[in-house]
mmCIF file of C-alpha atoms in Angstrom:
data_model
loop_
_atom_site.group_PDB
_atom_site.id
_atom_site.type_symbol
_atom_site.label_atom_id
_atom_site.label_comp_id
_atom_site.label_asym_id
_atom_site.label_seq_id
_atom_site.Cartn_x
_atom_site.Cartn_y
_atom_site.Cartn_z
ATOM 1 C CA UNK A 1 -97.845 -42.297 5.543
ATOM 2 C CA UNK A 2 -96.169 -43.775 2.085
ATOM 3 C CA UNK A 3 -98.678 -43.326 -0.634
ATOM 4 C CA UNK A 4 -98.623 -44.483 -4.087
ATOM 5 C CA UNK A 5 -96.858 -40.950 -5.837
ATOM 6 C CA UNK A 6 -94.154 -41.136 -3.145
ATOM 7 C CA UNK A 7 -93.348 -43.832 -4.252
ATOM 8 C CA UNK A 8 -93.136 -42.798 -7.927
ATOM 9 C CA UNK A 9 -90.904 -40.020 -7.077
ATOM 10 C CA UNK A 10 -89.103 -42.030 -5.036
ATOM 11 C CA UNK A 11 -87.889 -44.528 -7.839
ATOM 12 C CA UNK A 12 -87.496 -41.826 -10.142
ATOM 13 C CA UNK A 13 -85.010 -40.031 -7.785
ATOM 14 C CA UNK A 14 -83.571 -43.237 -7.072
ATOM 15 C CA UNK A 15 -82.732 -44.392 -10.643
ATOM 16 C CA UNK A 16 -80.832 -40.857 -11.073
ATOM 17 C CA UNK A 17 -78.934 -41.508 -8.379
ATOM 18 C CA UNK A 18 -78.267 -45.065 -9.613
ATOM 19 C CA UNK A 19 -76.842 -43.563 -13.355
ATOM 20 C CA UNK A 20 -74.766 -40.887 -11.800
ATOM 21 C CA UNK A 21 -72.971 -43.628 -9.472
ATOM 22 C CA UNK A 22 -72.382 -45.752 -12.740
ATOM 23 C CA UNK A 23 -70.980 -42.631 -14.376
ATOM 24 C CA UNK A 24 -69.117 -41.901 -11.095
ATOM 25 C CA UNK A 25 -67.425 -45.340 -11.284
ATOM 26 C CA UNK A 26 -66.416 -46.425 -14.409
ATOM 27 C CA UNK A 27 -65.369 -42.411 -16.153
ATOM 28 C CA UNK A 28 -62.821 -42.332 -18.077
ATOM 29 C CA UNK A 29 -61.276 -39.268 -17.067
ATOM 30 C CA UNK A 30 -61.197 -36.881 -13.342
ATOM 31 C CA UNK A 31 -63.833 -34.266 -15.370
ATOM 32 C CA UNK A 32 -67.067 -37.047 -15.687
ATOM 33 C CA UNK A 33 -66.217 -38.213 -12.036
ATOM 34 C CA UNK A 34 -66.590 -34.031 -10.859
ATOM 35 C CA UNK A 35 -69.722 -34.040 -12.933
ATOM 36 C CA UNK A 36 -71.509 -36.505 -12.001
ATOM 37 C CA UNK A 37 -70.642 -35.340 -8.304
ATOM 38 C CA UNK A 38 -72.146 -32.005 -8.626
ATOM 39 C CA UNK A 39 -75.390 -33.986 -10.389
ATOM 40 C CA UNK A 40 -75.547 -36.431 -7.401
ATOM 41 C CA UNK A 41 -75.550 -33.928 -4.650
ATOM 42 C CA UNK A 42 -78.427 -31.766 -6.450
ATOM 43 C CA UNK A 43 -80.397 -35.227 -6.461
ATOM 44 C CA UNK A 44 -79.747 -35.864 -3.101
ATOM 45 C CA UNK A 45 -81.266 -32.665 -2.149
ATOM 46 C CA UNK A 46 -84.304 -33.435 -4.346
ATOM 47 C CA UNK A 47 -84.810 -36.264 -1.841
ATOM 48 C CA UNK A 48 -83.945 -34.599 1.201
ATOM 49 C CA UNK A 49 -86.610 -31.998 0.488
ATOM 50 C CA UNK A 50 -89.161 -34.448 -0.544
ATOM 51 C CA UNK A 51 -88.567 -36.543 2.856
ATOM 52 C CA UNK A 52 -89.218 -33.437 4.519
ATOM 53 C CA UNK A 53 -92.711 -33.404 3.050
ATOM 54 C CA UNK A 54 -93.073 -37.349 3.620
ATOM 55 C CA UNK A 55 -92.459 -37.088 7.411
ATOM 56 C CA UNK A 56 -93.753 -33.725 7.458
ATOM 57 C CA UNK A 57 -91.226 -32.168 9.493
ATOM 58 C CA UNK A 58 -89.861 -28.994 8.919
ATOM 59 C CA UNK A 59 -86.008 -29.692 10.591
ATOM 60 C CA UNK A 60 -85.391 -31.957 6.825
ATOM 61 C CA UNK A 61 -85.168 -28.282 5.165
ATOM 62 C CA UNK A 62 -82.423 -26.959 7.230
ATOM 63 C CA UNK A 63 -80.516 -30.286 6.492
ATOM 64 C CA UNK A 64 -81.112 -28.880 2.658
ATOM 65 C CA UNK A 65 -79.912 -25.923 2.755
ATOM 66 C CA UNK A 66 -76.554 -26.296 4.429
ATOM 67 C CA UNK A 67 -76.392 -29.535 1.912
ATOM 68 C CA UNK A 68 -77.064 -27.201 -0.640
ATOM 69 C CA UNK A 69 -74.042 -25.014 0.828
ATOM 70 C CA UNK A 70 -71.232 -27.710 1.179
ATOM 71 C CA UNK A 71 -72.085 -29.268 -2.106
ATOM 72 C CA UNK A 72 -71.533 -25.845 -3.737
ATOM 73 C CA UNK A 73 -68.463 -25.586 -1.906
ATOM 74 C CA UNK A 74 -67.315 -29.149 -2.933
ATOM 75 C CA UNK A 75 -67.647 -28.688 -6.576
ATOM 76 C CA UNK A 76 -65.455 -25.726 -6.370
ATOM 77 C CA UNK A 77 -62.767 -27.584 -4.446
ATOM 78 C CA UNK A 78 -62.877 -30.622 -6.320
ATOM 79 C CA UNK A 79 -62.610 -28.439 -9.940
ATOM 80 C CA UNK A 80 -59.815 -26.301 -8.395
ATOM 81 C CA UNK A 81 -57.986 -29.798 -7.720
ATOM 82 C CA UNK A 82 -58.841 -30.925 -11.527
ATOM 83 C CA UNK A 83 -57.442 -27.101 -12.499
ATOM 84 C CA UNK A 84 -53.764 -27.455 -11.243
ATOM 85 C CA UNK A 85 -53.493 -30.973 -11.949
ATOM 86 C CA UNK A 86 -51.865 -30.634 -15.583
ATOM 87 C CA UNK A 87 -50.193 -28.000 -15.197
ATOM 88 C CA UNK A 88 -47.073 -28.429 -15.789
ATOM 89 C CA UNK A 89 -47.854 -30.759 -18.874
ATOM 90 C CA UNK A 90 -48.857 -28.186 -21.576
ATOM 91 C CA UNK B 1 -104.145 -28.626 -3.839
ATOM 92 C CA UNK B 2 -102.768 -32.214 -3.423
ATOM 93 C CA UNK B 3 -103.311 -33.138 -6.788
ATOM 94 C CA UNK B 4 -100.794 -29.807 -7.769
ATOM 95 C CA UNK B 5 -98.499 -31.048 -5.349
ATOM 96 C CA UNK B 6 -97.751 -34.621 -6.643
ATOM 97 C CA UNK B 7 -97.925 -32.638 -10.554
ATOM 98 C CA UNK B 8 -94.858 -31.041 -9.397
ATOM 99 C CA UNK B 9 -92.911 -33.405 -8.018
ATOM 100 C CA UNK B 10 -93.338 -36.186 -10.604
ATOM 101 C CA UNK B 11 -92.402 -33.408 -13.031
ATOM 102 C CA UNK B 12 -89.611 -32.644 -11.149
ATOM 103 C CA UNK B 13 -88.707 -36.326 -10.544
ATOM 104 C CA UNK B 14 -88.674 -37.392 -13.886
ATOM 105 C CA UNK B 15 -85.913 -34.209 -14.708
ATOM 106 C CA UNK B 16 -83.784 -35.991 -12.276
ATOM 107 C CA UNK B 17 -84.283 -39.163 -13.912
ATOM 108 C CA UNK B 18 -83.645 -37.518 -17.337
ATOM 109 C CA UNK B 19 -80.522 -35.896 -16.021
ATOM 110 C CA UNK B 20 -78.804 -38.907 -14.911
ATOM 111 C CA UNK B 21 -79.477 -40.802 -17.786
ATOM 112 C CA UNK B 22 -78.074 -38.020 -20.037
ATOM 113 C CA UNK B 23 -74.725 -38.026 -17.397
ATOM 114 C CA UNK B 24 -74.801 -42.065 -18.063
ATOM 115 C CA UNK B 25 -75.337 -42.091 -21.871
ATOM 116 C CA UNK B 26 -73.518 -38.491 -23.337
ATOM 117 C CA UNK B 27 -70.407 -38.979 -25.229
ATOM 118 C CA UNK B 28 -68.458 -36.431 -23.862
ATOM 119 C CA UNK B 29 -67.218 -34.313 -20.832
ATOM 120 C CA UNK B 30 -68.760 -31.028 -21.993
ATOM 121 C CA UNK B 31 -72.389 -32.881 -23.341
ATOM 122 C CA UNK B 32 -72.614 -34.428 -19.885
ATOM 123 C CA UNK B 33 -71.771 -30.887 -18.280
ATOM 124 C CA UNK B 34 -74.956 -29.548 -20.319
ATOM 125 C CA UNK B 35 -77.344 -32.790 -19.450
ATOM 126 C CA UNK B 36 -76.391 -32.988 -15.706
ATOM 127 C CA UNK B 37 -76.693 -29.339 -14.846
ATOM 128 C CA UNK B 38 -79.686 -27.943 -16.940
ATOM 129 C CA UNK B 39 -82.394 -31.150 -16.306
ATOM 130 C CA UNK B 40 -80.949 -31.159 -12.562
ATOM 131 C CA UNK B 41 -81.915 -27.251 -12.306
ATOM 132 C CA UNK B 42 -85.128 -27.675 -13.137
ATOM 133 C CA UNK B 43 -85.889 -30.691 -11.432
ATOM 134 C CA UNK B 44 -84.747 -28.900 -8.147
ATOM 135 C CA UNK B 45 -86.967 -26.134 -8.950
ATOM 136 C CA UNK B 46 -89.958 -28.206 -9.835
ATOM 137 C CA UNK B 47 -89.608 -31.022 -6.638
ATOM 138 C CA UNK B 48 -89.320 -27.673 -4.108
ATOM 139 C CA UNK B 49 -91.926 -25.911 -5.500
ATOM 140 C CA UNK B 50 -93.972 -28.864 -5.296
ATOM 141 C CA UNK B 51 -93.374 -29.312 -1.787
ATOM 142 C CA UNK B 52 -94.037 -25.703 -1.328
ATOM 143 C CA UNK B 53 -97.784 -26.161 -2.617
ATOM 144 C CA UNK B 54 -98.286 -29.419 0.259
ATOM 145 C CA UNK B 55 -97.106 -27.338 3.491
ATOM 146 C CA UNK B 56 -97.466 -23.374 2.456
ATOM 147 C CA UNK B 57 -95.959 -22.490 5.530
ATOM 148 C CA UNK B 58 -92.654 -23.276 4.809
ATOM 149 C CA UNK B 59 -92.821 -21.004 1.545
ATOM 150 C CA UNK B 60 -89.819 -18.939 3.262
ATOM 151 C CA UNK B 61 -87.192 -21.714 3.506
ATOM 152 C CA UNK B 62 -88.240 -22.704 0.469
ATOM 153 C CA UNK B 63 -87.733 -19.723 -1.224
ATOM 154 C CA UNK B 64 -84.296 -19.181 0.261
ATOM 155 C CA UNK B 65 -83.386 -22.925 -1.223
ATOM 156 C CA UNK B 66 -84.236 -22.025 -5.114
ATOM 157 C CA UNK B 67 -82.613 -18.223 -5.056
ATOM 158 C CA UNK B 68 -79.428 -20.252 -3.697
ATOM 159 C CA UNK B 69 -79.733 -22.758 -6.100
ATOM 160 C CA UNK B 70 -80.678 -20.554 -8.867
ATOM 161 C CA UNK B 71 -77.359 -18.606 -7.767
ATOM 162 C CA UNK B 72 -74.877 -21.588 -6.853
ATOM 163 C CA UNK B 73 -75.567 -24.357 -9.928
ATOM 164 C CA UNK B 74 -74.618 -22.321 -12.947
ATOM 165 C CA UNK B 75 -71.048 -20.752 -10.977
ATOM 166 C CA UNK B 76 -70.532 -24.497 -10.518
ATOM 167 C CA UNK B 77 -71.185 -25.683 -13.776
ATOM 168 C CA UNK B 78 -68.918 -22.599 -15.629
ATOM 169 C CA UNK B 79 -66.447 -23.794 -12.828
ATOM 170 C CA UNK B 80 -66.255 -27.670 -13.980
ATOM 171 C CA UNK B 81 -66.009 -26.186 -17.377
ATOM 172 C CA UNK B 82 -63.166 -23.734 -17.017
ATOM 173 C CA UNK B 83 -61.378 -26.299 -15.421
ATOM 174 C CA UNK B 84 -61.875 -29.009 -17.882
ATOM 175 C CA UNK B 85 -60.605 -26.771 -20.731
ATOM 176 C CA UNK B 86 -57.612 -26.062 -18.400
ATOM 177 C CA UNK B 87 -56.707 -29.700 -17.411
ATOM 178 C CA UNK B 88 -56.491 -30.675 -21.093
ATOM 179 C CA UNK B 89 -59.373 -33.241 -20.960
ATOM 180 C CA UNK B 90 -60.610 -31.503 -23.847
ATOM 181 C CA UNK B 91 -63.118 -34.777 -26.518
ATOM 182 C CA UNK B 92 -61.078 -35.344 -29.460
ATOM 183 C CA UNK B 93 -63.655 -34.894 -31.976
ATOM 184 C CA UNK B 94 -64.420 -31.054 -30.421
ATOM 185 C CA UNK B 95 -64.711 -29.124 -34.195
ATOM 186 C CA UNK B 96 -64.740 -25.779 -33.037
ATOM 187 C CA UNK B 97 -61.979 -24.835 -30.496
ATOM 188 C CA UNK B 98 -62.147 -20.547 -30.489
ATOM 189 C CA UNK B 99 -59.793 -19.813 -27.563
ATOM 190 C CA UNK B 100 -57.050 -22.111 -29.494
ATOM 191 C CA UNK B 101 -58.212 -20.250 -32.445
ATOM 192 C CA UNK B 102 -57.451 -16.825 -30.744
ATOM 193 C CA UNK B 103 -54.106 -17.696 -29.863
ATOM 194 C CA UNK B 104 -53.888 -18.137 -26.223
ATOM 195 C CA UNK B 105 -52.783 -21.385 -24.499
ATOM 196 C CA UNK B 106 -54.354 -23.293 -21.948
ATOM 197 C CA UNK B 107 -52.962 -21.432 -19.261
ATOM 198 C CA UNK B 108 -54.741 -18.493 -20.192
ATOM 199 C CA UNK B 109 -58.595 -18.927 -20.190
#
């Protein structure tokens, strides 16, 4: 079921995910820890998508698209947050 | 049609590996804005299109997945930027600064 490219793009996908989550731990400031966010949900539905083709079931792709919706969403929120954080500082 | 297939998605694969290393090894905020949202784009485009050539009957949901994408990930990334101009997390060795230059304050953008 697994072949030999799966696994490829598997450990490709994988070692993005593994940079973003050292970026989303140790930043510096609130800004690197939103973008690395928004990068780690658009990986995530890389390898949604791609599981979809692995298992070959169709369901994975509506799983994708209302990730895709929420993670939109969440990027908004969380940069609205950043917005009125200082805001009484400058 | 296999053989396209796997073309795509190790094309698309490696963009996602390329993005999070440039979000791990940029210097700044506004660098790792550029490296995480461009490579990421593409990668998207290139893993979905290669899943599109293994089953072509779900071309449709698909489709709908890139036009959002296409739509959604540059609003975001202006987004994260407008707001880390406004939060003051602006690199201190930024050369050019024209809204400063223009006069308006942070409050304004």
């Amino acid at each position: 079921m697994i072949e030999v490219m799966d696994i490829v793009v598997f450990s490709l996908m994988g070692f993005g995910i593994l940079f973003t989550l050292v970026r989303m731990i140790k930043g510096p400031k609130l800004s690197d820890r939103v973008v690395s966010l928004d990068t780690f949900n658009m990986i995530v539905i890389g390898v949604i998508v791609v599981l979809a083709s692995v298992f070959k079931s169709s369901l994975y792709l509506d799983i994708a698209i209302v990730y895709a919706i929420l993670a939109f969403l969440e990027t908004v929120v969380f940069s609205r947050y950043l917005e009125g954080k200082n805001y009484g500082n400058n | 049609m296999e053989i396209i297939s796997y073309v795509f998605m190790t094309i698309g694969g490696l963009f996602f590996f390329l993005g999070g290393l440039g979000v791990l090894r940029m210097p700044d905020t506004f660098n790792r804005i550029q490296a995480g949202t461009k490579a990421t784009t593409l990668g998207a485009f290139s893993i979905l299109i290669g899943v599109a050539f293994a089953n072509p009957s779900w071309t449709a949901k698909i489709i709908l997945i890139i036009v959002f994408i296409a739509i959604s990930n540059p609003i975001g990334s202006s987004v994260i930027a407008k707001a880390t101009y406004k939060s003051n997390n602006i690199p201190d060795n930024l050369v050019i600064d024209d809204l400063k230059d223009r006069g308006e304050d942070h409050d304004n953008v």
